[in-house]
Amino acid sequence: MQEKILVIGACGQIGTELTLALRQKYGNENVIASDIKEESPLFAGTGPFIKLDAMDAAAIRALVKREKITTIYLLAALLSVTGETNPALCWGLNMGALRQILDLGMAEKLKIFWPSSIAVFGATTPRENTPQKTIMEPTTMYGVTKYSGELLCQYYHKKFGLDVRSVRYPGLISWKSEPCGGTTDYAVEIFYEAIKMGKYTCFLSENTYLPMMYMDDAIRATLELMDVPLEKIKSRMSYNLSAISFSPKEIAEEIKKYIPNFKMSYAPDQRQAIADSWPASIDDSTARADWGWKHEYDLPKMVKVMLENLTEKLSK
Ligand code: AKB
């Protein structure tokens, strides 16, 4: 059967690139992008777009029925920093939208992708090589919604057989689309500032290690997980996913190889406490064993491709 896909929250950092990748894989007309925001210029004209509120269950249900949707990627969410400025909205949107989509998934027999995050972990979690199954006591509202969401997805799978799949994304680094409202956003901002200004003041301290991943790896992981035969998915809690772990100091050193006069300074703010509560590195051996996940981009490869592409983008 031809897959017909709906991406909710398509104009965000992941949604933009995922929409483009899905359109390439399944055909432009078979991937409907939707967002509460205006259509992203990055995919405008490449396929159908509908302005849609992720909380509007009736509108989404009507769209799913009308367009005979088979798969939903639900990406609409508030991230860790924005979530702390409005915890009530963070809970309302992140959990409310998920619950509605899970119910719709059951009613319409849909396949669903929903992203979790390294934010499910907290200060009581082992920080190095954080295992798939471990202590989870998140301290941000975003982390609370992601952990609760994982449990909800697992519940709907076990109780109702719903095919909902998920990964715990680390910080994502991309040049096409920009992140918004996360603690790991510095690892994208640094490239813009290095190219435009030759300097960057980081809101995290120099030795704050966090798990990160280049966007191409994240998109490939998502598409691969959604393609894996059902019996290979042994965890219905979200899969740990790992690629690179680095500190602000280390990424700055790598950037200096291309921009020798680049100056990095540090002014940690309230985001430091969030970063300090998260893992420094992730053990993703379960994803590697269950469905063959393998990252391609290490720190040098990622920095090279980011600088090349962003330099060209910013020169236009
Ligand atoms: C954030 O920093 O909030 C996100 C995440 C790691 O989920 N990028």
XYZ file of C-alpha atoms and ligand atoms in Angstrom:
324
model
C 0.000 0.000 0.000
C 1.261 3.505 -0.851
C 2.271 5.336 2.314
C 0.569 8.684 2.838
C 2.379 10.729 5.442
C 1.431 13.663 7.666
C 4.218 15.638 9.380
C 2.926 17.716 12.299
C 5.313 20.493 13.352
C 7.013 20.392 9.956
C 8.554 23.871 10.166
C 10.863 23.175 13.126
C 14.514 22.143 13.047
C 13.849 18.407 12.551
C 10.531 18.745 10.708
C 11.971 20.827 7.877
C 14.679 18.354 6.969
C 12.501 15.322 7.674
C 9.789 16.650 5.344
C 12.347 17.089 2.557
C 13.771 13.597 3.136
C 10.319 11.970 3.284
C 9.282 13.716 0.065
C 12.383 12.434 -1.652
C 11.664 8.898 -0.447
C 7.881 8.653 -0.834
C 7.130 11.285 -3.491
C 6.259 14.957 -2.903
C 2.491 14.537 -3.121
C 2.493 11.725 -0.531
C 3.947 13.853 2.281
C 1.695 16.545 3.752
C 3.605 19.069 5.862
C 1.696 20.931 8.567
C 2.495 23.507 11.230
C 0.861 26.259 13.247
C 3.516 28.547 11.719
C 3.689 29.767 8.116
C 5.100 27.315 5.575
C 8.887 27.036 5.743
C 10.563 28.574 2.675
C 12.960 25.612 2.814
C 10.285 23.235 1.536
C 7.694 25.650 0.108
C 6.648 24.543 -3.368
C 7.926 20.988 -2.977
C 4.616 19.479 -1.820
C 1.354 20.004 0.079
C 1.296 22.217 3.196
C -1.563 22.801 5.637
C -1.638 25.310 8.482
C -2.682 23.215 11.472
C -2.610 23.436 15.270
C -1.180 20.212 16.738
C -3.805 20.468 19.513
C -6.745 20.609 17.098
C -7.783 16.941 17.246
C -10.915 17.413 15.106
C -9.023 19.110 12.261
C -6.288 16.475 12.326
C -8.820 13.619 12.343
C -10.678 15.135 9.367
C -7.418 15.570 7.468
C -6.281 12.006 8.206
C -9.592 10.600 6.947
C -9.794 12.869 3.898
C -6.222 12.255 2.778
C -6.164 8.571 3.796
C -3.061 9.139 5.929
C -1.175 5.969 6.927
C 1.693 7.435 8.991
C 2.098 10.464 11.259
C 5.355 12.077 12.381
C 4.449 14.209 15.405
C 7.189 16.784 15.951
C 5.336 19.738 17.464
C 6.783 20.419 20.930
C 8.301 22.982 23.266
C 11.985 22.196 23.988
C 13.974 22.348 27.215
C 14.610 26.098 27.525
C 11.252 27.359 26.227
C 9.572 24.668 28.326
C 11.041 26.169 31.505
C 9.654 29.600 30.638
C 6.150 28.139 30.261
C 5.906 24.716 31.943
C 2.099 24.601 31.712
C 2.148 25.114 27.936
C 5.008 22.630 27.627
C 2.976 19.932 29.386
C -0.232 20.900 27.582
C 1.269 20.815 24.085
C 3.821 18.014 24.404
C 1.497 15.584 26.201
C -1.829 16.794 24.812
C -0.784 16.485 21.176
C 0.792 13.082 21.757
C -2.237 11.636 23.542
C -4.565 12.795 20.754
C -2.354 11.338 18.040
C -2.060 8.020 19.873
C -5.862 7.817 20.125
C -6.218 8.737 16.461
C -3.533 6.184 15.615
C -5.593 3.468 17.280
C -8.849 4.521 15.653
C -7.380 4.838 12.151
C -4.708 2.100 12.440
C -1.835 4.516 11.789
C 1.890 4.085 12.191
C 3.392 6.839 14.338
C 6.785 8.414 14.945
C 7.269 10.580 18.009
C 10.640 11.941 19.143
C 11.986 11.634 22.654
C 15.221 13.213 23.882
C 18.257 12.830 26.123
C 16.244 15.188 28.369
C 14.489 12.110 29.812
C 17.629 11.638 31.925
C 18.444 13.637 35.043
C 21.185 14.318 37.558
C 20.744 10.878 39.176
C 21.393 9.078 35.857
C 24.922 7.752 35.183
C 26.468 10.556 33.036
C 28.957 8.617 30.945
C 27.719 6.080 28.391
C 24.211 6.386 29.749
C 22.526 3.004 29.188
C 19.210 2.357 27.438
C 17.599 1.334 30.727
C 18.648 3.363 33.740
C 17.469 5.800 36.410
C 15.264 8.490 34.872
C 14.486 11.507 36.997
C 14.332 14.462 34.573
C 14.403 17.918 36.130
C 12.961 20.004 33.264
C 9.287 20.036 32.266
C 10.440 19.107 28.754
C 12.199 16.038 30.168
C 9.135 15.168 32.245
C 6.940 15.285 29.125
C 9.408 13.191 27.136
C 9.672 10.514 29.837
C 5.890 10.482 30.358
C 5.447 10.372 26.581
C 7.711 7.346 26.299
C 5.663 5.536 28.938
C 2.460 6.498 27.125
C 3.777 5.200 23.791
C 4.856 1.950 25.422
C 1.434 1.633 27.075
C -0.455 2.139 23.798
C 1.748 -0.428 22.109
C 1.395 -3.049 24.844
C -2.288 -2.468 25.521
C -3.598 -1.756 22.014
C -0.847 -2.979 19.668
C -0.262 0.524 18.254
C 2.901 0.721 16.120
C 4.478 3.826 17.614
C 8.250 4.173 17.281
C 10.669 6.580 18.900
C 14.277 7.598 19.504
C 15.943 9.783 22.123
C 17.558 12.471 19.974
C 20.715 14.104 21.303
C 21.434 17.759 20.421
C 20.999 18.098 16.649
C 23.334 20.130 14.474
C 22.083 21.379 11.118
C 22.739 24.136 8.598
C 19.478 24.111 6.578
C 17.143 24.682 9.521
C 17.834 26.373 12.859
C 17.060 25.056 16.345
C 14.818 27.021 18.690
C 14.542 26.957 22.465
C 16.928 24.123 23.346
C 19.959 23.773 25.626
C 22.067 22.232 22.852
C 21.379 25.160 20.455
C 24.838 26.632 21.147
C 26.362 23.942 18.911
C 24.545 25.487 15.914
C 24.764 29.177 16.966
C 28.545 28.862 17.226
C 28.840 28.251 13.464
C 26.748 31.294 12.509
C 28.732 33.550 14.856
C 32.102 32.099 13.852
C 31.392 32.773 10.165
C 29.691 36.161 10.609
C 31.603 37.681 13.568
C 34.695 35.528 14.136
C 33.733 35.163 17.791
C 31.103 33.532 20.009
C 30.101 33.781 23.667
C 28.837 30.400 24.754
C 26.044 30.089 27.316
C 27.545 26.832 28.612
C 30.920 26.444 30.322
C 33.904 25.208 28.332
C 33.992 21.625 29.648
C 30.278 20.833 29.410
C 30.136 17.601 27.421
C 26.807 16.762 25.784
C 25.667 14.090 23.292
C 25.230 15.570 19.801
C 24.465 14.419 16.254
C 24.631 15.848 12.745
C 21.155 16.213 11.244
C 21.779 13.842 8.314
C 22.454 11.036 10.804
C 19.312 11.906 12.781
C 17.115 11.884 9.668
C 18.608 8.602 8.465
C 18.068 7.044 11.920
C 14.434 8.150 11.853
C 13.776 6.750 8.364
C 15.604 3.511 9.184
C 13.690 2.968 12.411
C 10.382 3.505 10.610
C 11.379 0.929 7.952
C 12.485 -1.811 10.340
C 10.215 -4.908 10.442
C 7.968 -4.898 13.496
C 9.581 -7.902 15.176
C 12.971 -6.168 15.319
C 11.672 -3.379 17.548
C 12.202 -4.864 20.991
C 12.003 -1.611 22.968
C 8.864 0.465 22.936
C 10.490 2.960 25.239
C 12.457 5.281 22.937
C 15.830 4.078 21.678
C 19.047 5.713 22.883
C 20.786 7.176 19.841
C 24.370 8.335 19.874
C 26.942 9.840 17.531
C 29.290 12.488 18.969
C 30.059 13.809 22.448
C 32.004 17.073 22.723
C 32.403 20.171 24.894
C 32.166 23.830 23.772
C 35.957 24.004 24.049
C 36.424 21.012 21.738
C 34.066 22.268 19.025
C 35.748 25.700 19.200
C 39.162 24.048 18.671
C 37.812 22.194 15.638
C 36.339 25.417 14.172
C 39.713 27.176 14.701
C 41.271 24.725 12.240
C 39.269 26.551 9.526
C 38.927 30.023 11.126
C 42.240 30.451 12.995
C 41.295 33.839 14.549
C 37.998 32.541 15.964
C 37.594 33.713 19.587
C 35.460 31.783 22.046
C 34.364 33.135 25.425
C 32.031 31.744 28.056
C 29.127 33.239 30.009
C 27.142 30.326 31.441
C 23.513 31.193 32.228
C 20.462 29.272 33.497
C 20.899 26.750 30.679
C 24.044 25.432 32.376
C 21.957 23.718 35.075
C 19.923 21.901 32.417
C 23.086 20.767 30.608
C 24.620 19.614 33.898
C 21.605 17.377 34.528
C 21.960 15.596 31.162
C 24.302 12.787 30.080
C 27.734 13.554 28.638
C 27.610 10.513 26.354
C 25.089 7.833 25.407
C 25.312 4.055 25.047
C 23.155 3.195 22.037
C 24.168 -0.467 21.722
C 20.486 -1.542 21.930
C 19.574 0.453 18.785
C 22.699 -0.860 17.057
C 21.812 -4.464 17.944
C 18.033 -4.302 17.340
C 17.894 -2.423 14.028
C 21.470 -1.854 12.914
C 21.817 1.857 13.753
C 25.260 3.322 13.001
C 26.251 7.010 12.861
C 28.417 8.423 10.057
C 29.448 11.885 11.243
C 32.138 12.412 13.882
C 33.200 15.867 15.135
C 35.740 16.727 12.382
C 33.426 15.568 9.574
C 30.455 17.437 11.037
C 32.396 20.710 11.539
C 33.756 20.587 7.978
C 30.355 20.059 6.379
C 28.688 22.676 8.611
C 31.267 25.351 7.791
C 31.223 24.600 4.072
C 27.449 24.689 3.752
C 26.792 27.606 6.113
C 29.510 29.744 4.548
C 27.846 29.265 1.186
C 24.358 29.860 2.600
C 25.362 33.055 4.420
C 27.182 34.463 1.384
C 23.948 34.603 -0.646
C 17.115 20.652 23.741
O 18.260 21.096 23.935
O 16.140 20.955 24.453
C 16.906 19.656 22.622
C 17.045 18.254 23.100
C 18.368 17.724 23.469
O 16.081 17.552 23.162
N 17.834 19.920 21.574
